[in-house]
């Protein structure tokens, strides 16, 4: 990371005279597994990991074989593009691009998120205020459709499928290969954590940075924030730099989100520096702050918790096991406390309504911290399943915890959905949703989706989006 990066024209993943042939064999296996599934059975991916948090019940569905579809196929530093298998994780993708001084335009913050998953399910990160969302950097993709066809979709080929694929969550098909844009980076990120005493001040400062692309005459490359309370919030401003210097390590004793906190009476800002690699994965080590639920932030336990297990994929497996066996629910019952409702959501609201949502949330939902990530879509032709206008700033607001359950099912989540709709926002579909069919169709491209679904999955081999995102199975 500290040296000169390679300028070789085309990079093919080492060990793979093999990379393209292995990918071709993987696609063949995928197609064969699709053909082996009876037409009366539902189709799904056979995946070892998932970043979805929806309630599910068991259903009859055989998994598609995705082995061989997890690698980086090629990187062209001159055109700044990469061909990547659909099931390739961002951890592997970044590892392949970093030695060439390049990265994807947006790197979602958890290592096991796959490129195909970020495109079909949406992803976001601190570059999104200037680079939009991951699907906007896709130039073309090969998609196994519900009809069993392998099609190449782009802005000029099967463009209806290309446009509807983002936010379809595998209900139109699965990407086997994606060609994406890359951007040049630097070895380090210089960070400044700016503290605000009021939410309107924070939002106003974020708007200035987004509108001008910089702060104090210097370009800003990355921007996100954290709200700890109405009188303590932070903007985390990142600038790429080649200047060497001491760097922080948040994979050990120190915890990233805690490091940004400081006394505003002493200083309005606090500086930090990370390697580019560690900046991309700064949130993964403690799953933002969710590792505290497992005691991993307790210094005495953290000392003995192996570093290789300080990562989001481990914590998500623990959550899945807890839900499967009902451990937390039984503990709450034994303590005489009510059951808890899981509130794990990301919502997008226009930046002009951000303060209104945050003030309502802090008064109504006992969850902090809250993550903020501004975004602007770049593409003006629109994405029908995620219909927010380009060149309008939104703020992704993420909160991941649980609250005492109300009288009905999903009481708090339903209230959040209503508030987001009232503020002309949208909600990500990776977690529990409670919309009616009519509400859902209005928000997520109902008629457009149905038209594309009929064209590329005429026999409904794949689930309907509403059934997958909302209905219990």
Coordinates of N, CA, C and O in Angstrom, one line a residue, residues 312-423:
X312 N -18.2 -8.6 10.8 CA -19.7 -8.6 10.7 C -20.2 -10.0 10.4 O -21.3 -10.3 10.9
X313 N -19.5 -10.8 9.6 CA -20.0 -12.1 9.2 C -20.2 -13.0 10.4 O -21.1 -13.8 10.5
X314 N -19.3 -12.9 11.4 CA -19.4 -13.7 12.6 C -20.6 -13.2 13.5 O -21.4 -14.0 13.9
X315 N -20.7 -11.9 13.6 CA -21.8 -11.4 14.4 C -23.2 -11.7 13.8 O -24.1 -12.0 14.5
X316 N -23.3 -11.6 12.5 CA -24.5 -11.9 11.8 C -24.9 -13.4 12.0 O -26.1 -13.7 12.2
X317 N -23.9 -14.3 12.1 CA -24.2 -15.7 12.4 C -24.7 -15.9 13.8 O -25.6 -16.7 14.0
X318 N -24.2 -15.1 14.7 CA -24.6 -15.2 16.1 C -26.1 -14.7 16.2 O -26.9 -15.3 16.9
X319 N -26.4 -13.6 15.5 CA -27.8 -13.2 15.5 C -28.7 -14.2 14.9 O -29.8 -14.4 15.4
X320 N -28.3 -14.8 13.8 CA -29.1 -15.9 13.2 C -29.4 -17.0 14.1 O -30.5 -17.6 14.2
X321 N -28.3 -17.4 14.9 CA -28.5 -18.5 15.8 C -29.4 -18.1 17.0 O -30.2 -18.9 17.4
X322 N -29.3 -16.9 17.4 CA -30.2 -16.4 18.5 C -31.6 -16.4 18.0 O -32.5 -16.8 18.8
X323 N -31.9 -16.0 16.8 CA -33.3 -16.0 16.3 C -33.8 -17.4 16.1 O -34.9 -17.7 16.4
X324 N -32.9 -18.3 15.7 CA -33.3 -19.7 15.5 C -33.7 -20.3 16.8 O -34.7 -21.1 16.8
X325 N -33.0 -20.1 17.8 CA -33.2 -20.8 19.1 C -33.9 -19.9 20.1 O -34.2 -20.4 21.2
X326 N -34.2 -18.7 19.8 CA -35.0 -17.8 20.7 C -34.3 -17.5 22.0 O -35.0 -17.3 23.0
X327 N -33.0 -17.5 22.0 CA -32.2 -17.3 23.3 C -32.6 -15.9 23.9 O -32.9 -15.9 25.1
X328 N -32.5 -14.8 23.2 CA -32.8 -13.5 23.8 C -34.2 -13.4 24.3 O -34.5 -12.9 25.3
X329 N -35.2 -14.0 23.5 CA -36.6 -14.0 24.0 C -36.8 -14.7 25.3 O -37.5 -14.2 26.2
X330 N -36.1 -15.8 25.4 CA -36.2 -16.6 26.7 C -35.6 -15.8 27.8 O -36.1 -15.8 29.0
X331 N -34.5 -15.1 27.6 CA -33.8 -14.4 28.6 C -34.7 -13.2 29.1 O -34.9 -13.0 30.3
X332 N -35.4 -12.5 28.1 CA -36.3 -11.4 28.4 C -37.4 -12.0 29.3 O -37.8 -11.3 30.3
X333 N -38.0 -13.1 28.9 CA -39.1 -13.7 29.6 C -38.7 -14.1 31.1 O -39.5 -13.8 32.0
X334 N -37.6 -14.6 31.2 CA -37.1 -15.0 32.6 C -36.9 -13.8 33.5 O -37.0 -13.9 34.7
X335 N -36.5 -12.7 32.9 CA -36.3 -11.5 33.6 C -37.6 -10.7 33.8 O -37.6 -9.6 34.4
X336 N -38.7 -11.2 33.3 CA -40.0 -10.6 33.5 C -40.2 -9.4 32.6 O -41.0 -8.5 32.9
X337 N -39.4 -9.3 31.5 CA -39.5 -8.2 30.6 C -40.3 -8.6 29.4 O -40.3 -9.8 29.0
X338 N -40.9 -7.6 28.7 CA -41.6 -7.9 27.5 C -40.7 -8.4 26.4 O -39.5 -8.1 26.4
X339 N -41.3 -9.0 25.4 CA -40.5 -9.4 24.2 C -40.1 -8.1 23.5 O -40.6 -7.0 23.7
X340 N -39.1 -8.3 22.6 CA -38.5 -7.2 21.9 C -38.8 -7.2 20.5 O -38.8 -8.3 19.9
X341 N -38.9 -6.1 19.8 CA -39.1 -6.0 18.4 C -37.8 -5.6 17.8 O -37.2 -4.6 18.2
X342 N -37.4 -6.3 16.8 CA -36.2 -6.0 16.1 C -36.4 -4.8 15.2 O -37.4 -4.8 14.4
X343 N -35.6 -3.8 15.3 CA -35.6 -2.6 14.4 C -34.3 -2.4 13.7 O -33.4 -1.8 14.2
X344 N -34.2 -3.1 12.6 CA -32.9 -3.1 11.8 C -33.3 -2.5 10.4 O -33.9 -3.2 9.6
X345 N -33.0 -1.2 10.2 CA -33.5 -0.6 9.0 C -32.5 0.4 8.5 O -31.7 1.0 9.3
X346 N -32.5 0.7 7.2 CA -31.9 1.8 6.5 C -33.0 2.5 5.7 O -33.7 1.9 5.0
X347 N -33.1 3.8 5.9 CA -34.1 4.6 5.2 C -33.4 5.8 4.5 O -32.3 6.2 5.0
X348 N -34.0 6.3 3.4 CA -33.5 7.4 2.8 C -34.6 8.5 2.8 O -35.7 8.3 2.4
X349 N -34.2 9.7 3.3 CA -35.1 10.9 3.3 C -34.4 12.0 2.6 O -33.2 12.1 2.6
X350 N -35.2 12.9 1.9 CA -34.5 14.1 1.4 C -33.8 14.9 2.4 O -34.2 15.0 3.6
X351 N -32.7 15.5 2.1 CA -31.8 16.1 3.1 C -32.6 17.2 3.8 O -32.3 17.5 5.0
X352 N -33.5 17.9 3.1 CA -34.3 18.9 3.7 C -35.3 18.4 4.8 O -35.8 19.3 5.5
X353 N -35.5 17.1 4.8 CA -36.4 16.5 5.8 C -35.6 15.7 6.8 O -36.2 15.1 7.7
X354 N -34.3 15.7 6.7 CA -33.5 14.9 7.6 C -33.6 15.2 9.0 O -33.8 14.3 9.9
X355 N -33.6 16.5 9.4 CA -33.7 16.9 10.8 C -35.1 16.5 11.3 O -35.1 16.1 12.5
X356 N -36.1 16.7 10.5 CA -37.4 16.3 11.0 C -37.5 14.9 11.3 O -38.1 14.5 12.4
X357 N -36.9 14.0 10.5 CA -37.0 12.6 10.8 C -36.1 12.3 12.0 O -36.6 11.5 12.9
X358 N -34.9 12.8 12.1 CA -34.1 12.5 13.2 C -34.7 13.0 14.6 O -34.6 12.3 15.6
X359 N -35.3 14.2 14.6 CA -35.9 14.7 15.8 C -37.0 13.8 16.2 O -37.2 13.4 17.4
X360 N -37.8 13.3 15.2 CA -38.9 12.4 15.5 C -38.4 11.1 16.1 O -38.9 10.5 17.1
X361 N -37.4 10.6 15.4 CA -36.8 9.3 15.8 C -36.3 9.3 17.2 O -36.5 8.4 18.0
X362 N -35.5 10.3 17.5 CA -34.9 10.4 18.8 C -35.9 10.5 19.9 O -35.7 10.1 21.1
X363 N -37.1 11.1 19.6 CA -38.1 11.2 20.6 C -39.0 10.0 20.7 O -39.6 9.7 21.7
X364 N -39.0 9.2 19.6 CA -40.0 8.1 19.5 C -39.4 6.7 19.6 O -40.1 5.7 20.0
X365 N -38.1 6.5 19.3 CA -37.5 5.2 19.2 C -36.2 5.2 20.0 O -35.3 6.0 19.7
X366 N -36.1 4.4 21.1 CA -34.9 4.4 22.0 C -33.7 3.7 21.4 O -33.3 2.7 21.9
X367 N -33.2 4.2 20.3 CA -32.0 3.6 19.6 C -31.0 4.6 19.3 O -31.4 5.6 18.6
X368 N -29.8 4.5 19.8 CA -28.7 5.3 19.3 C -27.4 4.3 19.4 O -27.5 3.4 20.2
X369 N -26.4 4.6 18.7 CA -26.2 5.7 17.7 C -27.0 5.4 16.4 O -27.6 4.4 16.2
X370 N -26.9 6.5 15.5 CA -27.6 6.4 14.2 C -26.6 6.8 13.2 O -25.8 7.7 13.4
X371 N -26.6 6.0 12.1 CA -25.6 6.3 11.0 C -26.2 7.2 10.0 O -27.4 7.0 9.6
X372 N -25.5 8.1 9.5 CA -25.9 9.0 8.4 C -25.0 8.9 7.2 O -23.8 8.9 7.4
X373 N -25.6 8.8 6.0 CA -24.7 8.7 4.8 C -25.4 9.4 3.6 O -26.4 8.9 3.1
X374 N -25.0 10.6 3.3 CA -25.6 11.3 2.2 C -25.4 10.6 0.8 O -24.4 9.9 0.6
X375 N -26.4 10.8 -0.1 CA -26.2 10.2 -1.4 C -26.9 11.1 -2.5 O -27.9 11.8 -2.2
X376 N -26.4 11.0 -3.7 CA -27.0 11.6 -4.8 C -26.9 10.6 -6.0 O -25.8 10.2 -6.3
X377 N -28.0 10.3 -6.6 CA -27.9 9.4 -7.8 C -27.3 10.2 -8.9 O -27.6 11.4 -9.1
X378 N -26.5 9.6 -9.8 CA -25.9 10.2 -10.9 C -26.7 10.1 -12.2 O -26.6 10.9 -13.1
X379 N -27.3 8.9 -12.3 CA -28.0 8.6 -13.6 C -29.3 9.3 -13.7 O -30.2 9.2 -12.8
X380 N -29.6 10.0 -14.8 CA -30.8 10.7 -15.0 C -31.9 10.0 -15.7 O -33.0 10.5 -15.7
X381 N -31.6 8.8 -16.1 CA -32.7 8.0 -16.8 C -33.6 7.3 -15.8 O -34.7 6.8 -16.2
X382 N -33.2 7.1 -14.6 CA -34.0 6.6 -13.6 C -33.9 5.1 -13.4 O -33.6 4.3 -14.3
X383 N -34.2 4.6 -12.2 CA -34.2 3.2 -11.8 C -35.6 2.9 -11.2 O -36.0 3.3 -10.1
X384 N -36.5 2.3 -12.0 CA -37.9 2.2 -11.6 C -38.2 1.6 -10.3 O -39.2 1.9 -9.6
X385 N -37.4 0.6 -9.8 CA -37.6 0.0 -8.5 C -37.0 0.8 -7.4 O -37.2 0.4 -6.2
X386 N -36.3 1.9 -7.7 CA -35.8 2.8 -6.7 C -36.0 4.2 -7.2 O -35.0 4.9 -7.5
X387 N -37.2 4.7 -7.2 CA -37.5 5.9 -7.9 C -37.3 7.2 -7.1 O -38.2 7.9 -6.7
X388 N -36.0 7.5 -6.9 CA -35.7 8.8 -6.4 C -35.0 9.6 -7.5 O -34.3 9.1 -8.3
X389 N -35.2 10.9 -7.5 CA -34.6 11.7 -8.6 C -33.1 11.9 -8.5 O -32.6 12.0 -7.4
X390 N -32.5 12.0 -9.7 CA -31.0 12.3 -9.7 C -30.8 13.7 -9.3 O -31.7 14.6 -9.4
X391 N -29.6 14.0 -8.9 CA -29.2 15.4 -8.5 C -30.0 16.0 -7.4 O -30.1 17.2 -7.2
X392 N -30.7 15.1 -6.6 CA -31.3 15.6 -5.4 C -30.7 14.8 -4.2 O -30.5 13.6 -4.3
X393 N -30.3 15.5 -3.2 CA -29.6 14.9 -2.1 C -30.5 14.3 -1.1 O -31.5 14.9 -0.7
X394 N -30.2 13.0 -0.8 CA -30.9 12.3 0.2 C -29.9 11.9 1.3 O -28.7 11.9 1.1
X395 N -30.4 11.5 2.4 CA -29.6 11.0 3.5 C -30.0 9.6 3.9 O -31.2 9.4 4.3
X396 N -29.1 8.7 3.8 CA -29.4 7.3 4.3 C -29.3 7.4 5.8 O -28.2 7.9 6.3
X397 N -30.3 6.9 6.5 CA -30.3 6.9 8.0 C -30.4 5.5 8.5 O -31.4 4.8 8.2
X398 N -29.4 5.0 9.1 CA -29.3 3.6 9.5 C -29.4 3.4 11.0 O -28.7 4.1 11.8
X399 N -30.2 2.5 11.5 CA -30.3 2.2 12.9 C -30.6 0.7 13.0 O -31.5 0.1 12.4
X400 N -29.9 0.1 14.0 CA -29.9 -1.4 14.0 C -29.9 -1.9 15.5 O -28.8 -1.9 16.1
X401 N -31.1 -2.2 16.0 CA -31.1 -2.7 17.4 C -32.5 -3.3 17.6 O -33.1 -3.8 16.7
X402 N -33.0 -3.2 18.8 CA -34.4 -3.7 19.1 C -35.0 -2.8 20.2 O -34.3 -2.1 20.9
X403 N -36.3 -2.8 20.3 CA -37.0 -2.0 21.3 C -38.1 -2.9 21.9 O -38.4 -4.0 21.4
X404 N -38.6 -2.5 23.1 CA -39.7 -3.3 23.7 C -40.9 -3.4 22.7 O -41.3 -2.4 22.1
X405 N -41.4 -4.6 22.5 CA -42.5 -4.8 21.5 C -43.7 -4.1 22.0 O -44.1 -4.0 23.2
X406 N -44.5 -3.6 21.0 CA -45.8 -3.0 21.3 C -46.9 -4.0 21.3 O -46.7 -5.2 21.4
X407 N -48.1 -3.5 21.2 CA -49.3 -4.4 21.2 C -49.4 -5.2 20.0 O -49.9 -6.3 20.0
X408 N -49.0 -4.6 18.8 CA -49.2 -5.3 17.6 C -47.9 -5.8 17.0 O -46.8 -5.5 17.6
X409 N -47.9 -6.5 15.9 CA -46.7 -7.0 15.2 C -46.0 -5.8 14.5 O -46.7 -5.1 13.7
X410 N -44.8 -5.6 14.8 CA -44.0 -4.6 14.0 C -44.5 -3.2 14.3 O -44.4 -2.3 13.4
X411 N -44.9 -2.9 15.5 CA -45.4 -1.6 15.9 C -44.5 -0.4 15.5 O -44.8 0.6 14.9
X412 N -43.2 -0.6 16.0 CA -42.2 0.5 15.7 C -41.8 0.6 14.3 O -41.7 1.7 13.7
X413 N -41.6 -0.6 13.7 CA -41.3 -0.6 12.2 C -42.4 0.0 11.4 O -42.1 0.8 10.4
X414 N -43.6 -0.2 11.7 CA -44.7 0.4 11.0 C -44.7 1.9 11.1 O -45.0 2.6 10.2
X415 N -44.5 2.4 12.3 CA -44.4 3.8 12.6 C -43.3 4.5 11.8 O -43.5 5.6 11.2
X416 N -42.2 3.8 11.7 CA -41.0 4.3 10.9 C -41.4 4.4 9.4 O -41.1 5.4 8.7
X417 N -42.0 3.3 8.9 CA -42.4 3.3 7.5 C -43.4 4.5 7.2 O -43.2 5.1 6.2
X418 N -44.3 4.7 8.1 CA -45.3 5.8 7.9 C -44.6 7.1 7.9 O -44.9 8.0 7.1
X419 N -43.6 7.3 8.8 CA -42.9 8.6 8.9 C -42.1 8.8 7.6 O -42.0 9.9 7.1
X420 N -41.4 7.8 7.2 CA -40.6 7.9 6.0 C -41.4 8.3 4.8 O -41.1 9.1 4.0
X421 N -42.6 7.6 4.6 CA -43.5 8.0 3.5 C -44.0 9.4 3.6 O -44.1 10.1 2.6
X422 N -44.3 9.8 4.8 CA -44.8 11.2 5.1 C -43.7 12.2 4.6 O -44.1 13.3 4.1
X423 N -42.4 11.8 4.8 CA -41.3 12.8 4.4 C -40.8 12.5 3.0 O -39.7 13.0 2.7

